[in-house]
JSON list of C-alpha atoms in Angstrom, two decimals:
[
{"chain": "A", "resi": 1254, "resn": "MET", "atom": "CA", "xyz": [138.72, 62.34, 88.44]},
{"chain": "A", "resi": 1255, "resn": "SER", "atom": "CA", "xyz": [139.45, 65.68, 90.08]},
{"chain": "A", "resi": 1256, "resn": "GLU", "atom": "CA", "xyz": [139.92, 68.66, 87.79]},
{"chain": "A", "resi": 1257, "resn": "PHE", "atom": "CA", "xyz": [142.86, 69.73, 89.98]},
{"chain": "A", "resi": 1258, "resn": "ILE", "atom": "CA", "xyz": [145.00, 66.76, 88.87]},
{"chain": "A", "resi": 1259, "resn": "ASP", "atom": "CA", "xyz": [147.36, 67.92, 86.14]},
{"chain": "A", "resi": 1260, "resn": "LEU", "atom": "CA", "xyz": [149.39, 64.73, 85.67]},
{"chain": "A", "resi": 1261, "resn": "ARG", "atom": "CA", "xyz": [148.02, 61.43, 86.89]},
{"chain": "A", "resi": 1262, "resn": "MET", "atom": "CA", "xyz": [150.90, 59.18, 87.94]},
{"chain": "A", "resi": 1263, "resn": "GLY", "atom": "CA", "xyz": [150.91, 55.38, 87.96]},
{"chain": "A", "resi": 1264, "resn": "PHE", "atom": "CA", "xyz": [152.58, 52.09, 87.09]},
{"chain": "A", "resi": 1265, "resn": "PHE", "atom": "CA", "xyz": [152.99, 50.00, 83.96]},
{"chain": "A", "resi": 1266, "resn": "THR", "atom": "CA", "xyz": [154.00, 46.45, 84.89]},
{"chain": "A", "resi": 1267, "resn": "ASP", "atom": "CA", "xyz": [155.44, 44.49, 81.97]},
{"chain": "A", "resi": 1268, "resn": "THR", "atom": "CA", "xyz": [155.38, 40.85, 83.02]},
{"chain": "A", "resi": 1269, "resn": "THR", "atom": "CA", "xyz": [157.52, 39.83, 80.03]},
{"chain": "A", "resi": 1270, "resn": "LEU", "atom": "CA", "xyz": [160.43, 41.42, 81.89]},
{"chain": "A", "resi": 1271, "resn": "CYS", "atom": "CA", "xyz": [159.71, 40.14, 85.41]},
{"chain": "A", "resi": 1272, "resn": "ILE", "atom": "CA", "xyz": [162.30, 37.64, 86.72]},
{"chain": "A", "resi": 1273, "resn": "GLY", "atom": "CA", "xyz": [160.59, 37.03, 90.07]},
{"chain": "A", "resi": 1274, "resn": "CYS", "atom": "CA", "xyz": [163.45, 38.46, 92.13]},
{"chain": "A", "resi": 1275, "resn": "LYS", "atom": "CA", "xyz": [161.05, 40.11, 94.61]},
{"chain": "A", "resi": 1276, "resn": "ALA", "atom": "CA", "xyz": [163.23, 43.23, 94.82]},
{"chain": "A", "resi": 1277, "resn": "CYS", "atom": "CA", "xyz": [160.02, 45.25, 94.56]},
{"chain": "A", "resi": 1278, "resn": "GLU", "atom": "CA", "xyz": [158.53, 43.48, 97.57]},
{"chain": "A", "resi": 1279, "resn": "VAL", "atom": "CA", "xyz": [161.64, 44.09, 99.66]},
{"chain": "A", "resi": 1280, "resn": "ALA", "atom": "CA", "xyz": [161.91, 47.75, 98.64]},
{"chain": "A", "resi": 1281, "resn": "CYS", "atom": "CA", "xyz": [158.24, 48.31, 99.45]},
{"chain": "A", "resi": 1282, "resn": "LYS", "atom": "CA", "xyz": [158.56, 46.66, 102.85]},
{"chain": "A", "resi": 1283, "resn": "GLU", "atom": "CA", "xyz": [161.70, 48.58, 103.76]},
{"chain": "A", "resi": 1284, "resn": "TRP", "atom": "CA", "xyz": [160.57, 52.01, 102.62]},
{"chain": "A", "resi": 1285, "resn": "ASN", "atom": "CA", "xyz": [157.10, 51.78, 104.16]},
{"chain": "A", "resi": 1286, "resn": "GLN", "atom": "CA", "xyz": [158.35, 49.98, 107.29]},
{"chain": "A", "resi": 1287, "resn": "LEU", "atom": "CA", "xyz": [155.95, 47.07, 106.83]},
{"chain": "A", "resi": 1288, "resn": "PRO", "atom": "CA", "xyz": [156.34, 43.84, 108.80]},
{"chain": "A", "resi": 1289, "resn": "SER", "atom": "CA", "xyz": [157.86, 40.73, 107.23]},
{"chain": "A", "resi": 1290, "resn": "ASP", "atom": "CA", "xyz": [155.67, 37.98, 105.78]},
{"chain": "A", "resi": 1291, "resn": "GLY", "atom": "CA", "xyz": [157.87, 35.27, 107.28]},
{"chain": "A", "resi": 1292, "resn": "TYR", "atom": "CA", "xyz": [159.91, 32.62, 105.52]},
{"chain": "A", "resi": 1293, "resn": "GLU", "atom": "CA", "xyz": [157.51, 29.69, 105.20]},
{"chain": "A", "resi": 1294, "resn": "PHE", "atom": "CA", "xyz": [156.67, 28.72, 101.64]},
{"chain": "A", "resi": 1295, "resn": "THR", "atom": "CA", "xyz": [152.96, 28.54, 100.86]},
{"chain": "A", "resi": 1296, "resn": "GLY", "atom": "CA", "xyz": [153.22, 25.37, 98.76]},
{"chain": "A", "resi": 1297, "resn": "ASP", "atom": "CA", "xyz": [152.06, 27.45, 95.81]},
{"chain": "A", "resi": 1298, "resn": "SER", "atom": "CA", "xyz": [155.34, 27.66, 93.90]},
{"chain": "A", "resi": 1299, "resn": "TYR", "atom": "CA", "xyz": [158.21, 29.75, 95.32]},
{"chain": "A", "resi": 1300, "resn": "ASP", "atom": "CA", "xyz": [156.02, 32.17, 97.21]},
{"chain": "A", "resi": 1301, "resn": "ASN", "atom": "CA", "xyz": [156.06, 33.14, 100.87]},
{"chain": "A", "resi": 1302, "resn": "THR", "atom": "CA", "xyz": [153.94, 36.26, 100.47]},
{"chain": "A", "resi": 1303, "resn": "LYS", "atom": "CA", "xyz": [150.65, 34.60, 99.42]},
{"chain": "A", "resi": 1304, "resn": "GLU", "atom": "CA", "xyz": [148.75, 37.74, 98.40]},
{"chain": "A", "resi": 1305, "resn": "LEU", "atom": "CA", "xyz": [148.34, 41.46, 98.80]},
{"chain": "A", "resi": 1306, "resn": "SER", "atom": "CA", "xyz": [147.22, 42.55, 102.25]},
{"chain": "A", "resi": 1307, "resn": "GLY", "atom": "CA", "xyz": [147.25, 45.43, 104.69]},
{"chain": "A", "resi": 1308, "resn": "ASP", "atom": "CA", "xyz": [150.90, 44.70, 105.44]},
{"chain": "A", "resi": 1309, "resn": "THR", "atom": "CA", "xyz": [151.98, 43.55, 101.95]},
{"chain": "A", "resi": 1310, "resn": "TRP", "atom": "CA", "xyz": [151.56, 46.18, 99.24]},
{"chain": "A", "resi": 1311, "resn": "ARG", "atom": "CA", "xyz": [153.54, 44.40, 96.50]},
{"chain": "A", "resi": 1312, "resn": "HIS", "atom": "CA", "xyz": [153.23, 40.70, 95.74]},
{"chain": "A", "resi": 1313, "resn": "VAL", "atom": "CA", "xyz": [155.11, 38.79, 93.06]},
{"chain": "A", "resi": 1314, "resn": "ALA", "atom": "CA", "xyz": [152.90, 35.97, 91.82]},
{"chain": "A", "resi": 1315, "resn": "PHE", "atom": "CA", "xyz": [154.59, 32.81, 90.53]},
{"chain": "A", "resi": 1316, "resn": "VAL", "atom": "CA", "xyz": [152.53, 30.77, 88.06]},
{"chain": "A", "resi": 1317, "resn": "GLU", "atom": "CA", "xyz": [153.94, 27.43, 86.90]},
{"chain": "A", "resi": 1318, "resn": "GLN", "atom": "CA", "xyz": [152.65, 26.21, 83.53]},
{"chain": "A", "resi": 1319, "resn": "PHE", "atom": "CA", "xyz": [154.40, 22.89, 83.01]},
{"chain": "A", "resi": 1320, "resn": "ASP", "atom": "CA", "xyz": [153.41, 19.59, 81.45]},
{"chain": "A", "resi": 1321, "resn": "GLN", "atom": "CA", "xyz": [154.49, 16.95, 83.97]},
{"chain": "A", "resi": 1322, "resn": "LYS", "atom": "CA", "xyz": [154.75, 14.26, 81.31]},
{"chain": "A", "resi": 1323, "resn": "SER", "atom": "CA", "xyz": [157.04, 16.15, 78.97]},
{"chain": "A", "resi": 1324, "resn": "ASP", "atom": "CA", "xyz": [158.48, 18.47, 81.63]},
{"chain": "A", "resi": 1325, "resn": "THR", "atom": "CA", "xyz": [158.08, 21.43, 79.29]},
{"chain": "A", "resi": 1326, "resn": "GLY", "atom": "CA", "xyz": [156.40, 24.73, 79.94]},
{"chain": "A", "resi": 1327, "resn": "ARG", "atom": "CA", "xyz": [157.04, 28.18, 81.30]},
{"chain": "A", "resi": 1328, "resn": "TRP", "atom": "CA", "xyz": [157.01, 30.40, 84.37]},
{"chain": "A", "resi": 1329, "resn": "LEU", "atom": "CA", "xyz": [154.69, 33.39, 84.55]},
{"chain": "A", "resi": 1330, "resn": "MET", "atom": "CA", "xyz": [155.66, 36.06, 87.06]},
{"chain": "A", "resi": 1331, "resn": "GLU", "atom": "CA", "xyz": [153.75, 39.22, 87.87]},
{"chain": "A", "resi": 1332, "resn": "SER", "atom": "CA", "xyz": [154.28, 41.89, 90.49]},
{"chain": "A", "resi": 1333, "resn": "ASP", "atom": "CA", "xyz": [150.80, 42.79, 91.70]},
{"chain": "A", "resi": 1334, "resn": "VAL", "atom": "CA", "xyz": [149.84, 46.05, 93.40]},
{"chain": "A", "resi": 1335, "resn": "CYS", "atom": "CA", "xyz": [146.89, 48.34, 94.07]},
{"chain": "A", "resi": 1336, "resn": "LYS", "atom": "CA", "xyz": [145.25, 49.42, 90.80]},
{"chain": "A", "resi": 1337, "resn": "HIS", "atom": "CA", "xyz": [144.54, 53.04, 91.87]},
{"chain": "A", "resi": 1338, "resn": "CYS", "atom": "CA", "xyz": [141.27, 52.81, 89.92]},
{"chain": "A", "resi": 1339, "resn": "THR", "atom": "CA", "xyz": [139.75, 55.76, 88.11]},
{"chain": "A", "resi": 1340, "resn": "ASN", "atom": "CA", "xyz": [136.42, 54.80, 89.67]},
{"chain": "A", "resi": 1341, "resn": "ALA", "atom": "CA", "xyz": [137.60, 53.77, 93.13]},
{"chain": "A", "resi": 1342, "resn": "GLY", "atom": "CA", "xyz": [134.97, 51.92, 95.12]},
{"chain": "A", "resi": 1343, "resn": "CYS", "atom": "CA", "xyz": [137.08, 52.07, 98.28]},
{"chain": "A", "resi": 1344, "resn": "LEU", "atom": "CA", "xyz": [137.08, 55.87, 98.13]},
{"chain": "A", "resi": 1345, "resn": "ASP", "atom": "CA", "xyz": [133.32, 56.00, 97.49]},
{"chain": "A", "resi": 1346, "resn": "VAL", "atom": "CA", "xyz": [132.35, 53.93, 100.53]},
{"chain": "A", "resi": 1347, "resn": "CYS", "atom": "CA", "xyz": [134.81, 55.27, 103.13]},
{"chain": "A", "resi": 1348, "resn": "PRO", "atom": "CA", "xyz": [132.62, 56.77, 105.91]},
{"chain": "A", "resi": 1349, "resn": "THR", "atom": "CA", "xyz": [135.35, 58.85, 107.56]},
{"chain": "A", "resi": 1350, "resn": "GLY", "atom": "CA", "xyz": [136.95, 60.46, 104.50]},
{"chain": "A", "resi": 1351, "resn": "ALA", "atom": "CA", "xyz": [140.19, 58.61, 105.23]},
{"chain": "A", "resi": 1352, "resn": "ILE", "atom": "CA", "xyz": [140.56, 57.57, 101.58]},
{"chain": "A", "resi": 1353, "resn": "ILE", "atom": "CA", "xyz": [141.32, 60.43, 99.24]},
{"chain": "A", "resi": 1354, "resn": "ARG", "atom": "CA", "xyz": [142.40, 61.13, 95.67]},
{"chain": "A", "resi": 1355, "resn": "THR", "atom": "CA", "xyz": [145.79, 62.84, 95.83]},
{"chain": "A", "resi": 1356, "resn": "GLU", "atom": "CA", "xyz": [147.14, 65.56, 93.59]},
{"chain": "A", "resi": 1357, "resn": "PHE", "atom": "CA", "xyz": [148.90, 62.79, 91.64]},
{"chain": "A", "resi": 1358, "resn": "GLY", "atom": "CA", "xyz": [145.63, 60.98, 90.89]},
{"chain": "A", "resi": 1359, "resn": "THR", "atom": "CA", "xyz": [146.49, 58.14, 93.26]},
{"chain": "A", "resi": 1360, "resn": "VAL", "atom": "CA", "xyz": [144.20, 56.64, 95.90]},
{"chain": "A", "resi": 1361, "resn": "LEU", "atom": "CA", "xyz": [145.55, 57.10, 99.43]},
{"chain": "A", "resi": 1362, "resn": "ILE", "atom": "CA", "xyz": [144.42, 55.82, 102.85]},
{"chain": "A", "resi": 1363, "resn": "GLN", "atom": "CA", "xyz": [145.18, 58.34, 105.60]},
{"chain": "A", "resi": 1364, "resn": "ASP", "atom": "CA", "xyz": [146.17, 56.35, 108.66]},
{"chain": "A", "resi": 1365, "resn": "ASP", "atom": "CA", "xyz": [145.32, 59.10, 111.13]},
{"chain": "A", "resi": 1366, "resn": "ILE", "atom": "CA", "xyz": [141.70, 59.25, 109.92]},
{"chain": "A", "resi": 1367, "resn": "CYS", "atom": "CA", "xyz": [141.02, 55.56, 109.14]},
{"chain": "A", "resi": 1368, "resn": "ASN", "atom": "CA", "xyz": [138.96, 53.81, 111.83]},
{"chain": "A", "resi": 1369, "resn": "GLY", "atom": "CA", "xyz": [139.54, 50.31, 110.45]},
{"chain": "A", "resi": 1370, "resn": "CYS", "atom": "CA", "xyz": [135.86, 49.67, 109.64]},
{"chain": "A", "resi": 1371, "resn": "GLY", "atom": "CA", "xyz": [136.73, 47.59, 106.56]},
{"chain": "A", "resi": 1372, "resn": "TYR", "atom": "CA", "xyz": [134.06, 48.97, 104.22]},
{"chain": "A", "resi": 1373, "resn": "CYS", "atom": "CA", "xyz": [136.79, 49.56, 101.64]},
{"chain": "A", "resi": 1374, "resn": "VAL", "atom": "CA", "xyz": [137.78, 45.89, 101.70]},
{"chain": "A", "resi": 1375, "resn": "VAL", "atom": "CA", "xyz": [134.49, 44.68, 100.26]},
{"chain": "A", "resi": 1376, "resn": "ALA", "atom": "CA", "xyz": [134.29, 47.61, 97.81]},
{"chain": "A", "resi": 1377, "resn": "CYS", "atom": "CA", "xyz": [137.58, 46.63, 96.11]},
{"chain": "A", "resi": 1378, "resn": "PRO", "atom": "CA", "xyz": [137.11, 44.09, 93.28]},
{"chain": "A", "resi": 1379, "resn": "PHE", "atom": "CA", "xyz": [140.82, 43.14, 93.42]},
{"chain": "A", "resi": 1380, "resn": "GLY", "atom": "CA", "xyz": [141.15, 42.16, 97.08]},
{"chain": "A", "resi": 1381, "resn": "VAL", "atom": "CA", "xyz": [143.94, 44.68, 97.52]},
{"chain": "A", "resi": 1382, "resn": "ILE", "atom": "CA", "xyz": [143.07, 46.24, 100.90]},
{"chain": "A", "resi": 1383, "resn": "GLY", "atom": "CA", "xyz": [143.49, 44.58, 104.27]},
{"chain": "A", "resi": 1384, "resn": "GLU", "atom": "CA", "xyz": [143.94, 45.37, 107.96]},
{"chain": "A", "resi": 1385, "resn": "ARG", "atom": "CA", "xyz": [147.34, 46.51, 109.19]},
{"chain": "A", "resi": 1386, "resn": "GLN", "atom": "CA", "xyz": [147.86, 44.20, 112.14]},
{"chain": "A", "resi": 1387, "resn": "GLU", "atom": "CA", "xyz": [149.85, 46.59, 114.32]},
{"chain": "A", "resi": 1388, "resn": "GLU", "atom": "CA", "xyz": [148.00, 49.82, 113.56]},
{"chain": "A", "resi": 1389, "resn": "HIS", "atom": "CA", "xyz": [144.50, 48.30, 113.24]},
{"chain": "A", "resi": 1390, "resn": "THR", "atom": "CA", "xyz": [143.81, 50.55, 110.28]},
{"chain": "A", "resi": 1391, "resn": "MET", "atom": "CA", "xyz": [143.41, 49.53, 106.65]},
{"chain": "A", "resi": 1392, "resn": "GLY", "atom": "CA", "xyz": [146.42, 49.49, 104.34]},
{"chain": "A", "resi": 1393, "resn": "LYS", "atom": "CA", "xyz": [147.46, 49.26, 100.70]},
{"chain": "A", "resi": 1394, "resn": "CYS", "atom": "CA", "xyz": [149.95, 50.73, 98.23]},
{"chain": "A", "resi": 1395, "resn": "THR", "atom": "CA", "xyz": [150.28, 54.51, 98.49]},
{"chain": "A", "resi": 1396, "resn": "LEU", "atom": "CA", "xyz": [152.40, 54.71, 95.32]},
{"chain": "A", "resi": 1397, "resn": "CYS", "atom": "CA", "xyz": [154.99, 56.01, 97.79]},
{"chain": "A", "resi": 1398, "resn": "TYR", "atom": "CA", "xyz": [153.11, 59.29, 98.23]},
{"chain": "A", "resi": 1399, "resn": "ASP", "atom": "CA", "xyz": [155.88, 60.70, 100.40]},
{"chain": "A", "resi": 1400, "resn": "ARG", "atom": "CA", "xyz": [158.43, 60.00, 97.66]},
{"chain": "A", "resi": 1401, "resn": "LEU", "atom": "CA", "xyz": [156.18, 61.52, 94.98]},
{"chain": "A", "resi": 1402, "resn": "LYS", "atom": "CA", "xyz": [155.91, 64.75, 96.97]},
{"chain": "A", "resi": 1403, "resn": "ALA", "atom": "CA", "xyz": [159.70, 64.85, 97.06]},
{"chain": "A", "resi": 1404, "resn": "GLY", "atom": "CA", "xyz": [159.89, 64.36, 93.29]},
{"chain": "A", "resi": 1405, "resn": "ASP", "atom": "CA", "xyz": [161.22, 60.82, 93.59]},
{"chain": "A", "resi": 1406, "resn": "THR", "atom": "CA", "xyz": [160.23, 57.46, 92.07]},
{"chain": "A", "resi": 1407, "resn": "PRO", "atom": "CA", "xyz": [158.26, 54.87, 94.08]},
{"chain": "A", "resi": 1408, "resn": "ALA", "atom": "CA", "xyz": [160.58, 52.44, 95.85]},
{"chain": "A", "resi": 1409, "resn": "CYS", "atom": "CA", "xyz": [159.40, 49.33, 93.96]},
{"chain": "A", "resi": 1410, "resn": "ALA", "atom": "CA", "xyz": [159.96, 50.85, 90.51]},
{"chain": "A", "resi": 1411, "resn": "LYS", "atom": "CA", "xyz": [163.35, 52.21, 91.53]},
{"chain": "A", "resi": 1412, "resn": "ALA", "atom": "CA", "xyz": [164.47, 48.80, 92.83]},
{"chain": "A", "resi": 1413, "resn": "CYS", "atom": "CA", "xyz": [163.24, 46.73, 89.84]},
{"chain": "A", "resi": 1414, "resn": "PRO", "atom": "CA", "xyz": [166.42, 45.54, 88.03]},
{"chain": "A", "resi": 1415, "resn": "THR", "atom": "CA", "xyz": [164.72, 44.74, 84.71]},
{"chain": "A", "resi": 1416, "resn": "GLU", "atom": "CA", "xyz": [162.35, 47.75, 84.47]},
{"chain": "A", "resi": 1417, "resn": "SER", "atom": "CA", "xyz": [159.40, 45.41, 84.60]},
{"chain": "A", "resi": 1418, "resn": "ILE", "atom": "CA", "xyz": [157.80, 48.01, 86.89]},
{"chain": "A", "resi": 1419, "resn": "GLN", "atom": "CA", "xyz": [157.71, 51.37, 85.12]},
{"chain": "A", "resi": 1420, "resn": "PHE", "atom": "CA", "xyz": [156.55, 54.59, 86.74]},
{"chain": "A", "resi": 1421, "resn": "GLY", "atom": "CA", "xyz": [155.24, 57.67, 84.95]},
{"chain": "A", "resi": 1422, "resn": "VAL", "atom": "CA", "xyz": [152.28, 59.67, 83.70]},
{"chain": "A", "resi": 1423, "resn": "VAL", "atom": "CA", "xyz": [149.34, 57.31, 83.19]},
{"chain": "A", "resi": 1424, "resn": "ASP", "atom": "CA", "xyz": [148.42, 58.60, 79.72]},
{"chain": "A", "resi": 1425, "resn": "GLU", "atom": "CA", "xyz": [152.00, 58.07, 78.57]},
{"chain": "A", "resi": 1426, "resn": "LEU", "atom": "CA", "xyz": [152.13, 54.64, 80.18]},
{"chain": "A", "resi": 1427, "resn": "ARG", "atom": "CA", "xyz": [149.00, 53.61, 78.29]},
{"chain": "A", "resi": 1428, "resn": "GLU", "atom": "CA", "xyz": [150.66, 54.50, 75.00]},
{"chain": "A", "resi": 1429, "resn": "ARG", "atom": "CA", "xyz": [153.82, 52.70, 76.06]},
{"chain": "A", "resi": 1430, "resn": "ALA", "atom": "CA", "xyz": [151.80, 49.63, 76.99]},
{"chain": "A", "resi": 1431, "resn": "GLU", "atom": "CA", "xyz": [150.10, 49.55, 73.58]},
{"chain": "A", "resi": 1432, "resn": "LYS", "atom": "CA", "xyz": [153.46, 49.78, 71.79]},
{"chain": "A", "resi": 1433, "resn": "ARG", "atom": "CA", "xyz": [154.97, 47.08, 73.97]},
{"chain": "A", "resi": 1434, "resn": "LEU", "atom": "CA", "xyz": [152.01, 44.77, 73.33]},
{"chain": "A", "resi": 1435, "resn": "SER", "atom": "CA", "xyz": [152.43, 45.19, 69.57]},
{"chain": "A", "resi": 1436, "resn": "ALA", "atom": "CA", "xyz": [156.13, 44.39, 69.90]},
{"chain": "A", "resi": 1437, "resn": "VAL", "atom": "CA", "xyz": [155.67, 41.12, 71.84]},
{"chain": "A", "resi": 1438, "resn": "GLN", "atom": "CA", "xyz": [152.44, 39.67, 70.42]},
{"chain": "A", "resi": 1439, "resn": "ASN", "atom": "CA", "xyz": [154.31, 37.63, 67.82]},
{"chain": "A", "resi": 1440, "resn": "ARG", "atom": "CA", "xyz": [156.44, 36.04, 70.55]},
{"chain": "A", "resi": 1441, "resn": "PHE", "atom": "CA", "xyz": [153.73, 35.53, 73.17]},
{"chain": "A", "resi": 1442, "resn": "GLU", "atom": "CA", "xyz": [150.41, 34.29, 71.81]},
{"chain": "A", "resi": 1443, "resn": "GLY", "atom": "CA", "xyz": [148.37, 35.10, 74.92]},
{"chain": "A", "resi": 1444, "resn": "ALA", "atom": "CA", "xyz": [149.81, 38.58, 75.53]},
{"chain": "A", "resi": 1445, "resn": "GLN", "atom": "CA", "xyz": [147.20, 41.15, 76.49]},
{"chain": "A", "resi": 1446, "resn": "LEU", "atom": "CA", "xyz": [146.81, 44.42, 78.38]},
{"chain": "A", "resi": 1447, "resn": "TYR", "atom": "CA", "xyz": [144.92, 44.64, 81.65]},
{"chain": "A", "resi": 1448, "resn": "LEU", "atom": "CA", "xyz": [143.23, 47.82, 82.97]},
{"chain": "A", "resi": 1449, "resn": "ASN", "atom": "CA", "xyz": [144.37, 49.86, 80.00]},
{"chain": "A", "resi": 1450, "resn": "ASP", "atom": "CA", "xyz": [140.81, 50.64, 78.87]},
{"chain": "A", "resi": 1451, "resn": "PRO", "atom": "CA", "xyz": [139.20, 53.76, 80.37]},
{"chain": "A", "resi": 1452, "resn": "ASN", "atom": "CA", "xyz": [135.79, 52.24, 79.56]},
{"chain": "A", "resi": 1453, "resn": "ASP", "atom": "CA", "xyz": [136.19, 49.10, 81.65]},
{"chain": "A", "resi": 1454, "resn": "GLY", "atom": "CA", "xyz": [134.45, 48.38, 84.96]},
{"chain": "A", "resi": 1455, "resn": "VAL", "atom": "CA", "xyz": [136.84, 50.53, 86.99]},
{"chain": "A", "resi": 1456, "resn": "GLY", "atom": "CA", "xyz": [137.32, 53.30, 84.46]},
{"chain": "A", "resi": 1457, "resn": "GLY", "atom": "CA", "xyz": [140.81, 52.09, 83.70]},
{"chain": "A", "resi": 1458, "resn": "GLY", "atom": "CA", "xyz": [143.61, 51.66, 86.20]},
{"chain": "A", "resi": 1459, "resn": "GLY", "atom": "CA", "xyz": [146.39, 53.83, 87.47]},
{"chain": "A", "resi": 1460, "resn": "SER", "atom": "CA", "xyz": [148.26, 50.52, 87.41]},
{"chain": "A", "resi": 1461, "resn": "ILE", "atom": "CA", "xyz": [148.40, 48.92, 83.96]},
{"chain": "A", "resi": 1462, "resn": "PHE", "atom": "CA", "xyz": [149.64, 45.40, 83.24]},
{"chain": "A", "resi": 1463, "resn": "LEU", "atom": "CA", "xyz": [150.92, 43.51, 80.24]},
{"chain": "A", "resi": 1464, "resn": "LEU", "atom": "CA", "xyz": [150.03, 39.85, 80.89]},
{"chain": "A", "resi": 1465, "resn": "LEU", "atom": "CA", "xyz": [151.03, 36.71, 79.02]},
{"chain": "A", "resi": 1466, "resn": "ASP", "atom": "CA", "xyz": [147.82, 34.82, 79.77]},
{"chain": "A", "resi": 1467, "resn": "LYS", "atom": "CA", "xyz": [144.27, 35.45, 80.91]},
{"chain": "A", "resi": 1468, "resn": "PRO", "atom": "CA", "xyz": [143.96, 37.64, 84.04]},
{"chain": "A", "resi": 1469, "resn": "GLU", "atom": "CA", "xyz": [142.43, 34.82, 86.09]},
{"chain": "A", "resi": 1470, "resn": "VAL", "atom": "CA", "xyz": [145.62, 32.77, 85.58]},
{"chain": "A", "resi": 1471, "resn": "TYR", "atom": "CA", "xyz": [147.36, 35.40, 87.71]},
{"chain": "A", "resi": 1472, "resn": "GLY", "atom": "CA", "xyz": [144.52, 35.54, 90.23]},
{"chain": "A", "resi": 1473, "resn": "LEU", "atom": "CA", "xyz": [143.09, 38.75, 88.76]},
{"chain": "A", "resi": 1474, "resn": "PRO", "atom": "CA", "xyz": [139.36, 39.22, 88.02]},
{"chain": "A", "resi": 1475, "resn": "PRO", "atom": "CA", "xyz": [138.78, 39.06, 84.23]},
{"chain": "A", "resi": 1476, "resn": "ASN", "atom": "CA", "xyz": [136.05, 41.70, 84.23]},
{"chain": "A", "resi": 1477, "resn": "PRO", "atom": "CA", "xyz": [136.48, 43.81, 87.37]},
{"chain": "A", "resi": 1478, "resn": "LEU", "atom": "CA", "xyz": [133.58, 46.05, 88.29]},
{"chain": "A", "resi": 1479, "resn": "VAL", "atom": "CA", "xyz": [133.55, 48.64, 91.04]},
{"chain": "A", "resi": 1480, "resn": "PRO", "atom": "CA", "xyz": [130.22, 48.21, 92.85]},
{"chain": "A", "resi": 1481, "resn": "THR", "atom": "CA", "xyz": [129.81, 51.96, 93.22]},
{"chain": "A", "resi": 1482, "resn": "LYS", "atom": "CA", "xyz": [130.44, 52.82, 89.56]},
{"chain": "A", "resi": 1483, "resn": "ASP", "atom": "CA", "xyz": [126.75, 53.52, 88.87]},
{"chain": "A", "resi": 1484, "resn": "LEU", "atom": "CA", "xyz": [126.13, 55.20, 92.23]},
{"chain": "A", "resi": 1485, "resn": "PRO", "atom": "CA", "xyz": [125.67, 58.77, 90.87]},
{"chain": "A", "resi": 1486, "resn": "GLU", "atom": "CA", "xyz": [123.08, 57.58, 88.35]},
{"chain": "A", "resi": 1487, "resn": "ARG", "atom": "CA", "xyz": [121.27, 55.61, 91.05]},
{"chain": "A", "resi": 1488, "resn": "TRP", "atom": "CA", "xyz": [121.15, 58.66, 93.30]},
{"chain": "A", "resi": 1489, "resn": "ARG", "atom": "CA", "xyz": [119.77, 60.75, 90.43]},
{"chain": "A", "resi": 1490, "resn": "THR", "atom": "CA", "xyz": [117.09, 58.14, 89.75]},
{"chain": "A", "resi": 1491, "resn": "ALA", "atom": "CA", "xyz": [116.20, 57.97, 93.43]},
{"chain": "A", "resi": 1492, "resn": "GLY", "atom": "CA", "xyz": [116.04, 61.78, 93.59]},
{"chain": "A", "resi": 1493, "resn": "ILE", "atom": "CA", "xyz": [113.70, 61.97, 90.61]},
{"chain": "A", "resi": 1494, "resn": "ALA", "atom": "CA", "xyz": [111.47, 59.27, 92.10]},
{"chain": "A", "resi": 1495, "resn": "ALA", "atom": "CA", "xyz": [111.37, 61.07, 95.43]},
{"chain": "A", "resi": 1496, "resn": "ALA", "atom": "CA", "xyz": [110.48, 64.38, 93.71]},
{"chain": "A", "resi": 1497, "resn": "LEU", "atom": "CA", "xyz": [107.66, 62.72, 91.77]},
{"chain": "A", "resi": 1498, "resn": "LEU", "atom": "CA", "xyz": [106.34, 61.10, 94.92]},
{"chain": "A", "resi": 1499, "resn": "LEU", "atom": "CA", "xyz": [106.44, 64.39, 96.78]},
{"chain": "A", "resi": 1500, "resn": "GLY", "atom": "CA", "xyz": [104.63, 66.06, 93.91]},
{"chain": "A", "resi": 1501, "resn": "ALA", "atom": "CA", "xyz": [101.93, 63.41, 93.96]},
{"chain": "A", "resi": 1502, "resn": "VAL", "atom": "CA", "xyz": [101.47, 63.87, 97.73]},
{"chain": "A", "resi": 1503, "resn": "VAL", "atom": "CA", "xyz": [101.14, 67.64, 97.29]},
{"chain": "A", "resi": 1504, "resn": "LEU", "atom": "CA", "xyz": [98.54, 67.23, 94.52]},
{"chain": "A", "resi": 1505, "resn": "CYS", "atom": "CA", "xyz": [96.54, 64.78, 96.63]},
{"chain": "A", "resi": 1506, "resn": "ALA", "atom": "CA", "xyz": [96.60, 67.18, 99.56]},
{"chain": "A", "resi": 1507, "resn": "SER", "atom": "CA", "xyz": [95.48, 70.05, 97.32]},
{"chain": "A", "resi": 1508, "resn": "ALA", "atom": "CA", "xyz": [92.64, 67.97, 95.87]},
{"chain": "A", "resi": 1509, "resn": "ARG", "atom": "CA", "xyz": [91.30, 67.16, 99.33]},
{"chain": "A", "resi": 1510, "resn": "GLU", "atom": "CA", "xyz": [91.20, 70.84, 100.23]}
]
């Protein structure tokens, strides 16, 4: 993480408060002028959005956990978004420098530099990034970078009527998430935090989630790993090996003389 970032900003999404209203989706679409997803239901609960993509930067997942025999159960709802990873694979592999770390610690795709190659798509363990159909560049949540620069709150968090989506300084959000988990664990047996650990496979997220079941129930990878996390160490190892090989070549040449 850049030393020039004073306060890293991000999201804490508390799914215990989500009512599935999709206000966040609408606010995101309107503010960022993203095209509609249409009005056809997917057949997967009450969902017309399907998933995150280049033109959908917020997606409210509906998970139905009902016993058909007894007709008892519960709804799980979760507003998904880019994780703005500490170790961002998309940023590491971008060949044009279109993906940057902003002064707010967020991960941003610059449309005017992106060539749409798609390297970032395969480097993201969450399947967040996709092609923007009209621009033919890659797209994902910007954490409303333009609003942040103006000192405002991201559109999704501002529109959320239950404060399920909370915006703030990441370190403070992590503490808030821990306190909230302690408060609800007695009520929700499967409650757990997701991407709150700086030592996980992505170095912790700039988007933190309180879930009521295992991550995979929501379509999230249980143990996400950025493929480029160990890249610096691999380059160091390769450099040492190359130096040793060069040294051996020089010694052989000297011996022949």
